[in-house]
Amino acid sequence: MSSLLITNIGELTTNDELLGEGLGGRLHDAAVVIDGARVAWVGPAAQAPDADERFDAAGRALLPGWVDSHTHLVFAGDRTAEFEARMAGEAYAAGGINVTMSATRAASDAELEANLVRLIGESRRGGTTTIETKTGYGLTVEDELRSAVVAGRQVDAVTFLGAHVVPAGQDPDAYLDLVTGPMLDAVAPHVSAVDVFCETGAFDEAASARVLDAAAAKGLATRVHGNQLGHGPGVRLAVAHGSLSVDHLGFLDDADIDALAGSWSAARGTVATVLPACDLSTRMPLAPARRLVDAGAVLAIASNCNPGTSYTSSMGFCVATAVLQMGLTIQEAVRAATLGGAIALGMDHDGWLDPRGTVQPAVGVIRAGARADLQLLEAPSATHLAYRPGMSLTAAVWRAGERVA
Ligand code: NIG
């Protein structure tokens, strides 16, 4: 494998405060050397070592590839009509999941995988280099299993979301027995985490707790979809169960915010994942990202790309929204969409296992030893992501050292 020197970087965001200034660990007039799949060297361009090949960044900004820690990409079908109805004033309700479920069950594995690959391609072209995705549109043992297997061939992390909704016409208690029993047994070897949609119309507190306990009994990490459509027990449950993240967070009280911040006081806590594109697309209140950061919570920003509530994988759009409408600084938003996502996925350190069983280096940072996941912007600084909202600013993307866009 050959090495590559990327030099003449106008602004380099490393996310390592030992390497550069401020929250982003920023350097100016910098260079990065990639060797194989990993970063080999980071520092001032004037001191850069030689490499086999050279790339001139021409004064543009380089930052870690986006880490999209919440998506639902294994699906078939389309929900344009539901979106139109919502824009005409109808409220989002979880029942739309049944529409995607029917289309997903009817699709072949090859069709599901082709759609997944198409969406991953869109995501890569927007600068995303790490993708988590969930099952949750199959909702039978067979369809959840094939969703997990298809996803495991393509993404960095697969989460089991059999507890998405109770399929229309099924008995809730019987379905919960299925999800926490035979369905979890079948899917467990193919996933690294289990998620539950803890919400009115989906799973209540007791049912959600059962899902989280069943996951823990299998040695799987957990996540929670919480506080999306109204205030509820999602955050409290996630923190009490030591979940890696709780996602959505449009409806939080002070106790929720304190619980999320406090979860980091003694040990690794629960990441607060906000989903700005989903908040906009469902016309729900924006999650209080500013208050979460001020309280000391660890924040991630993700796209929540799915056909119902957020049909975009543009992390650049999410970052711009987090800055322009949620009140974050650019450095806070970029960190949340890179290192924050990595922490939410347990990938901010070397040695995590991808779904193919390959041991991987840390993502979300640019430092020697980390996976060489980098995005070059067609701009002199990351500030342009919010300063020029809606513009396509991705100039080049490397994933594990390979140029992918
Ligand atoms: O994260 N909230 C639950 N799940 C998805 C939406 C799924 C859908 O409506 O298809 C979400 O928004």
Coordinates of C-alpha atoms and ligand atoms in Angstrom, one line a residue:
M1 CA 0.0 0.0 0.0
S2 CA 1.3 3.4 -0.9
S3 CA 1.4 6.5 1.3
L4 CA -0.1 9.9 0.4
L5 CA 0.9 13.4 1.6
I6 CA -2.0 15.8 1.6
T7 CA -0.4 19.2 1.9
N8 CA -1.2 22.9 1.8
I9 CA -4.3 22.4 4.0
G10 CA -5.6 25.9 4.9
E11 CA -7.5 24.7 8.0
L12 CA -7.2 21.3 9.4
T13 CA -9.8 20.1 12.1
T14 CA -8.3 17.2 13.9
N15 CA -10.7 16.9 16.9
D16 CA -7.5 16.3 19.0
E17 CA -6.8 19.2 21.3
L18 CA -3.2 18.1 21.8
L19 CA -2.6 18.7 18.1
G20 CA -4.1 22.1 17.5
E21 CA -6.1 24.9 19.0
G22 CA -9.6 25.0 20.5
L23 CA -12.4 22.4 20.5
G24 CA -11.6 21.2 17.0
G25 CA -7.8 20.9 17.6
R26 CA -7.4 23.1 14.5
L27 CA -4.1 23.7 12.6
H28 CA -3.4 26.1 9.8
D29 CA -1.0 25.5 6.9
A30 CA -1.0 21.9 7.8
A31 CA -0.4 18.5 6.2
V32 CA -1.5 14.9 6.8
V33 CA 0.2 11.7 5.7
I34 CA -1.9 8.6 5.1
D35 CA -0.3 5.2 5.0
G36 CA -2.6 2.4 3.9
A37 CA -5.9 2.7 5.8
R38 CA -4.5 4.9 8.6
V39 CA -3.3 8.4 9.3
A40 CA 0.5 8.2 9.7
W41 CA 1.4 11.8 10.5
V42 CA -0.3 15.2 11.2
G43 CA 1.5 18.6 11.6
P44 CA 2.7 21.8 10.0
A45 CA 3.1 21.6 6.2
A46 CA 6.6 22.9 6.4
Q47 CA 7.6 19.8 8.5
A48 CA 5.8 17.1 6.6
P49 CA 7.7 14.0 5.7
D50 CA 7.9 12.6 2.2
A51 CA 5.3 10.1 0.8
D52 CA 4.8 8.1 -2.3
E53 CA 2.2 10.4 -3.7
R54 CA 1.2 14.0 -3.1
F55 CA -2.2 15.9 -3.1
D56 CA -2.3 19.7 -3.0
A57 CA -5.3 20.8 -0.9
A58 CA -4.7 24.4 -2.3
G59 CA -5.5 26.1 0.9
R60 CA -8.9 24.4 1.5
A61 CA -10.3 22.9 4.7
L62 CA -9.8 19.3 5.7
L63 CA -11.8 17.6 8.5
P64 CA -12.7 14.1 9.6
G65 CA -15.3 12.4 7.5
W66 CA -18.8 12.7 8.9
V67 CA -19.8 9.9 11.3
D68 CA -23.5 9.3 10.7
S69 CA -24.6 7.5 13.9
H70 CA -28.3 7.2 13.2
T71 CA -29.9 6.1 9.9
H72 CA -32.6 3.6 8.7
L73 CA -31.3 2.7 5.3
V74 CA -32.6 -0.9 4.8
F75 CA -36.0 -0.2 3.3
A76 CA -38.0 -0.2 0.1
G77 CA -40.7 2.1 -1.1
D78 CA -41.5 5.7 -0.9
R79 CA -43.5 8.0 1.5
T80 CA -43.9 11.1 -0.7
A81 CA -47.7 11.2 -0.1
E82 CA -47.2 11.1 3.6
F83 CA -44.7 13.9 3.4
E84 CA -47.1 16.0 1.3
A85 CA -49.9 15.5 3.8
R86 CA -47.5 16.6 6.6
M87 CA -46.6 19.7 4.7
A88 CA -50.3 20.3 4.3
G89 CA -50.7 20.2 8.1
E90 CA -51.0 16.6 9.2
A91 CA -48.9 15.5 12.2
Y92 CA -46.3 12.8 11.9
A93 CA -47.4 9.6 13.5
A94 CA -45.4 6.4 13.9
G95 CA -48.0 4.5 11.9
G96 CA -46.3 5.4 8.6
I97 CA -43.7 2.9 9.5
N98 CA -46.2 0.1 8.5
V99 CA -46.2 1.5 4.9
T100 CA -42.4 1.0 4.6
M101 CA -42.6 -2.3 6.4
S102 CA -45.0 -3.7 3.8
A103 CA -42.7 -2.5 0.9
T104 CA -39.6 -3.8 2.7
R105 CA -41.2 -7.3 3.2
A106 CA -42.1 -7.4 -0.5
A107 CA -38.6 -6.5 -1.7
S108 CA -35.9 -9.1 -2.4
D109 CA -32.6 -9.0 -0.6
A110 CA -31.0 -7.8 -3.8
E111 CA -33.4 -4.9 -4.1
L112 CA -32.9 -3.9 -0.5
E113 CA -29.1 -4.1 -0.9
A114 CA -29.2 -2.1 -4.2
N115 CA -31.2 0.7 -2.5
L116 CA -28.8 0.6 0.5
V117 CA -25.8 0.9 -1.7
R118 CA -27.4 3.8 -3.6
L119 CA -28.0 5.7 -0.4
I120 CA -24.5 5.0 0.9
G121 CA -23.2 6.4 -2.3
E122 CA -25.1 9.6 -1.8
S123 CA -23.9 9.8 1.8
R124 CA -20.2 9.3 0.8
R125 CA -20.5 12.0 -1.9
G126 CA -21.6 14.3 1.0
G127 CA -18.5 13.5 3.1
T128 CA -19.8 10.7 5.3
T129 CA -17.2 8.0 6.0
T130 CA -18.8 6.0 8.9
I131 CA -22.5 4.9 8.8
E132 CA -24.6 3.1 11.4
T133 CA -27.9 1.8 10.2
K134 CA -30.8 0.0 11.8
T135 CA -33.2 -2.8 10.9
G136 CA -36.8 -2.0 11.8
Y137 CA -38.8 -2.2 8.6
G138 CA -39.0 -6.0 8.5
L139 CA -40.6 -6.7 11.9
T140 CA -40.8 -10.5 11.4
V141 CA -38.0 -12.8 12.4
E142 CA -37.1 -13.5 8.8
D143 CA -37.3 -9.9 7.6
E144 CA -35.4 -8.5 10.5
L145 CA -32.7 -11.1 10.0
R146 CA -32.3 -10.5 6.3
S147 CA -32.2 -6.7 6.9
A148 CA -29.4 -7.2 9.4
V149 CA -27.4 -9.4 7.1
V150 CA -27.8 -7.1 4.1
A151 CA -26.8 -4.1 6.2
G152 CA -23.8 -6.0 7.7
R153 CA -22.3 -6.3 4.3
Q154 CA -22.3 -2.6 3.7
V155 CA -22.1 -0.4 6.8
D156 CA -19.9 0.2 9.8
A157 CA -22.5 -0.7 12.5
V158 CA -25.8 -2.4 12.5
T159 CA -28.5 -1.9 15.1
F160 CA -31.5 -4.1 15.7
L161 CA -34.7 -2.2 15.8
G162 CA -37.4 -4.9 15.9
A163 CA -39.0 -2.7 18.6
H164 CA -39.8 0.0 16.0
V165 CA -43.6 -0.3 16.1
V166 CA -46.0 -3.2 16.8
P167 CA -47.0 -4.2 13.2
A168 CA -50.6 -3.3 12.5
G169 CA -53.0 -6.0 13.6
Q170 CA -50.6 -7.8 15.9
D171 CA -51.0 -8.2 19.7
P172 CA -48.6 -5.9 21.5
D173 CA -47.7 -8.4 24.2
A174 CA -47.1 -11.3 21.8
Y175 CA -45.0 -9.0 19.6
L176 CA -42.9 -7.9 22.5
D177 CA -42.3 -11.6 23.4
L178 CA -41.2 -12.2 19.8
V179 CA -38.8 -9.1 19.7
T180 CA -37.2 -10.0 23.0
G181 CA -37.1 -13.7 22.3
P182 CA -36.8 -15.5 18.9
M183 CA -36.3 -12.3 16.9
L184 CA -33.4 -11.1 19.1
D185 CA -31.9 -14.6 19.2
A186 CA -31.9 -14.7 15.3
V187 CA -30.5 -11.2 14.8
A188 CA -28.0 -10.9 17.7
P189 CA -25.0 -12.5 15.9
H190 CA -25.3 -9.8 13.2
V191 CA -25.7 -6.6 15.2
S192 CA -23.7 -4.6 17.7
A193 CA -26.6 -2.8 19.4
V194 CA -30.3 -2.9 20.1
D195 CA -32.6 0.1 19.8
V196 CA -36.2 0.8 20.9
F197 CA -38.7 3.5 19.9
C198 CA -39.9 4.6 23.3
E199 CA -42.9 6.7 22.4
T200 CA -46.6 6.9 22.6
G201 CA -47.9 4.8 19.7
A202 CA -44.8 2.7 19.8
F203 CA -43.3 1.1 23.0
D204 CA -44.1 2.4 26.5
E205 CA -41.7 2.6 29.4
A206 CA -42.2 -1.0 30.6
A207 CA -42.0 -2.5 27.2
S208 CA -38.9 -0.4 26.3
A209 CA -37.2 -1.5 29.5
R210 CA -37.9 -5.1 28.6
V211 CA -36.2 -4.6 25.2
L212 CA -33.2 -2.9 26.8
D213 CA -32.9 -5.7 29.5
A214 CA -33.1 -8.4 26.8
A215 CA -30.3 -6.7 24.8
A216 CA -28.1 -6.4 27.9
A217 CA -28.6 -10.1 28.7
K218 CA -27.2 -10.9 25.2
G219 CA -24.2 -8.6 25.9
L220 CA -25.4 -6.1 23.3
A221 CA -25.1 -2.3 23.6
T222 CA -28.3 -0.3 23.6
R223 CA -29.8 2.9 22.1
V224 CA -33.1 4.6 22.5
H225 CA -35.3 6.7 20.2
G226 CA -36.6 9.0 22.9
N227 CA -38.5 12.2 23.5
Q228 CA -39.3 12.6 19.7
L229 CA -43.0 13.3 19.6
G230 CA -43.6 14.4 23.2
H231 CA -42.0 14.3 26.6
G232 CA -41.6 10.8 27.9
P233 CA -39.3 8.4 29.8
G234 CA -36.9 7.7 26.9
V235 CA -33.9 9.8 28.2
R236 CA -34.4 8.5 31.8
L237 CA -34.5 4.9 30.6
A238 CA -31.5 5.3 28.3
V239 CA -29.3 6.8 31.1
A240 CA -30.5 4.2 33.7
H241 CA -29.6 1.4 31.3
G242 CA -26.2 2.9 30.3
S243 CA -27.3 3.1 26.7
L244 CA -24.7 4.4 24.2
S245 CA -27.0 7.1 23.0
V246 CA -30.5 8.5 23.2
D247 CA -31.7 10.0 19.9
H248 CA -34.2 12.7 18.8
L249 CA -34.7 14.7 22.0
G250 CA -37.1 17.3 20.9
F251 CA -39.0 17.4 24.2
L252 CA -36.6 17.6 27.2
D253 CA -37.1 18.9 30.7
D254 CA -34.3 20.1 33.0
A255 CA -34.1 16.7 34.7
D256 CA -33.5 15.0 31.3
I257 CA -30.7 17.4 30.4
D258 CA -29.1 17.0 33.9
A259 CA -29.3 13.2 33.6
L260 CA -27.6 13.3 30.2
A261 CA -24.8 15.6 31.4
G262 CA -24.5 13.8 34.7
S263 CA -24.1 10.4 33.0
W264 CA -20.5 11.4 32.1
S265 CA -19.4 12.4 35.6
A266 CA -18.1 9.0 36.7
A267 CA -17.8 6.9 33.6
R268 CA -18.7 6.7 29.9
G269 CA -22.2 8.1 29.7
T270 CA -25.1 8.3 27.2
V271 CA -24.6 10.5 24.1
A272 CA -27.3 13.0 23.3
T273 CA -27.9 12.6 19.6
V274 CA -29.9 15.3 17.8
L275 CA -31.4 14.9 14.4
P276 CA -31.9 18.4 12.9
A277 CA -33.2 17.3 9.5
C278 CA -35.8 15.1 11.1
D279 CA -37.0 17.9 13.4
L280 CA -37.5 20.1 10.3
S281 CA -39.1 17.4 8.1
T282 CA -41.6 16.5 10.8
R283 CA -42.2 20.1 11.8
M284 CA -41.3 19.2 15.4
P285 CA -39.4 21.5 17.8
L286 CA -35.7 21.5 17.3
A287 CA -33.8 19.6 20.0
P288 CA -32.2 21.9 22.5
A289 CA -28.7 21.3 21.4
R290 CA -27.4 24.6 22.9
R291 CA -28.8 23.7 26.4
L292 CA -27.4 20.2 26.2
V293 CA -23.9 21.4 25.3
D294 CA -24.0 24.2 28.0
A295 CA -25.0 21.6 30.6
G296 CA -22.0 19.4 29.7
A297 CA -23.8 16.6 27.7
V298 CA -21.8 14.9 25.0
L299 CA -23.6 15.7 21.7
A300 CA -23.8 13.9 18.4
I301 CA -25.5 15.1 15.2
A302 CA -26.8 12.5 12.8
S303 CA -28.9 12.5 9.6
N304 CA -31.6 9.9 10.6
C305 CA -31.9 9.2 6.9
N306 CA -35.1 7.2 6.4
P307 CA -38.1 7.4 4.0
G308 CA -40.5 8.7 6.7
T309 CA -39.2 11.5 8.8
S310 CA -35.9 12.6 7.3
Y311 CA -35.1 11.6 3.7
T312 CA -31.7 13.1 3.5
S313 CA -28.2 11.8 4.3
S314 CA -26.7 15.3 4.1
M315 CA -24.6 15.8 7.3
G316 CA -23.6 19.2 5.9
F317 CA -27.2 20.3 6.0
C318 CA -27.6 18.9 9.5
V319 CA -24.4 20.8 10.7
A320 CA -25.6 24.0 9.0
T321 CA -29.0 23.7 10.7
A322 CA -27.4 23.0 14.1
V323 CA -25.4 26.2 13.8
L324 CA -28.1 28.4 12.2
Q325 CA -31.1 27.2 14.1
M326 CA -29.9 25.3 17.2
G327 CA -27.4 27.9 18.3
L328 CA -24.2 25.8 18.2
T329 CA -20.9 27.2 17.1
I330 CA -19.3 25.7 14.0
Q331 CA -16.7 23.9 16.0
E332 CA -19.3 22.4 18.3
A333 CA -21.5 21.2 15.4
V334 CA -18.5 19.8 13.4
R335 CA -17.3 17.9 16.5
A336 CA -20.8 16.5 17.2
A337 CA -21.1 15.3 13.6
T338 CA -17.7 13.6 13.6
L339 CA -16.2 12.7 17.0
G340 CA -19.6 12.9 18.7
G341 CA -21.0 10.3 16.4
A342 CA -18.0 8.1 16.9
I343 CA -18.5 8.2 20.7
A344 CA -22.2 7.3 20.2
L345 CA -21.1 4.3 18.2
G346 CA -18.2 3.3 20.5
M347 CA -15.7 3.9 17.6
D348 CA -13.7 6.7 19.1
H349 CA -11.0 4.3 20.1
D350 CA -8.9 1.6 18.3
G351 CA -10.1 -1.9 18.3
W352 CA -13.8 -1.8 17.5
L353 CA -15.2 -4.6 15.3
D354 CA -17.1 -3.9 12.1
P355 CA -20.0 -6.2 11.1
R356 CA -17.6 -8.2 8.9
G357 CA -15.5 -9.0 12.1
T358 CA -12.6 -6.7 11.1
V359 CA -10.8 -4.9 13.9
Q360 CA -10.9 -1.1 13.1
P361 CA -9.0 1.9 14.2
A362 CA -10.6 5.0 15.8
V363 CA -12.8 7.2 13.6
G364 CA -14.0 10.8 14.0
V365 CA -10.4 12.2 14.6
I366 CA -7.4 12.9 12.5
R367 CA -4.3 11.8 14.4
A368 CA -1.6 9.2 13.8
G369 CA -3.1 5.7 14.0
A370 CA -6.7 6.7 13.3
R371 CA -8.6 5.5 10.3
A372 CA -7.8 7.7 7.4
D373 CA -11.4 9.1 7.0
L374 CA -11.1 12.6 5.7
Q375 CA -13.2 15.1 3.8
L376 CA -11.8 18.1 1.9
L377 CA -14.1 21.1 1.5
E378 CA -14.4 23.4 -1.5
A379 CA -13.8 26.2 1.1
P380 CA -11.0 27.7 3.1
S381 CA -12.7 26.8 6.5
A382 CA -15.3 24.6 8.0
T383 CA -17.2 27.8 8.8
H384 CA -18.4 27.8 5.2
L385 CA -20.6 24.8 6.0
A386 CA -23.0 27.2 7.8
Y387 CA -21.9 30.4 6.0
R388 CA -22.9 28.9 2.7
P389 CA -25.9 26.7 3.6
G390 CA -27.3 24.4 0.9
M391 CA -24.1 24.5 -1.1
S392 CA -22.4 21.3 -2.0
L393 CA -19.0 21.9 -0.5
T394 CA -17.5 18.4 -0.7
A395 CA -14.3 18.4 -2.8
A396 CA -12.8 15.0 -2.0
V397 CA -13.4 12.1 0.5
W398 CA -11.0 9.4 1.6
R399 CA -12.3 6.4 3.6
A400 CA -9.8 4.1 5.2
G401 CA -7.2 5.7 3.0
E402 CA -9.1 5.2 -0.3
R403 CA -10.5 8.0 -2.3
V404 CA -14.2 7.4 -2.4
A405 CA -15.5 10.8 -3.7
Ligands
NIG1 O1 -36.1 7.9 13.7 N1 -38.9 7.4 15.2 C1 -38.9 6.3 14.7 N2 -38.2 5.9 13.6 C2 -37.8 6.8 12.5 C3 -38.9 7.1 11.6 C4 -39.3 5.9 10.9 C5 -40.4 6.2 9.9 O2 -41.3 7.0 10.0 O3 -40.3 5.5 8.9 C6 -37.1 8.0 13.1 O4 -37.6 9.1 12.8

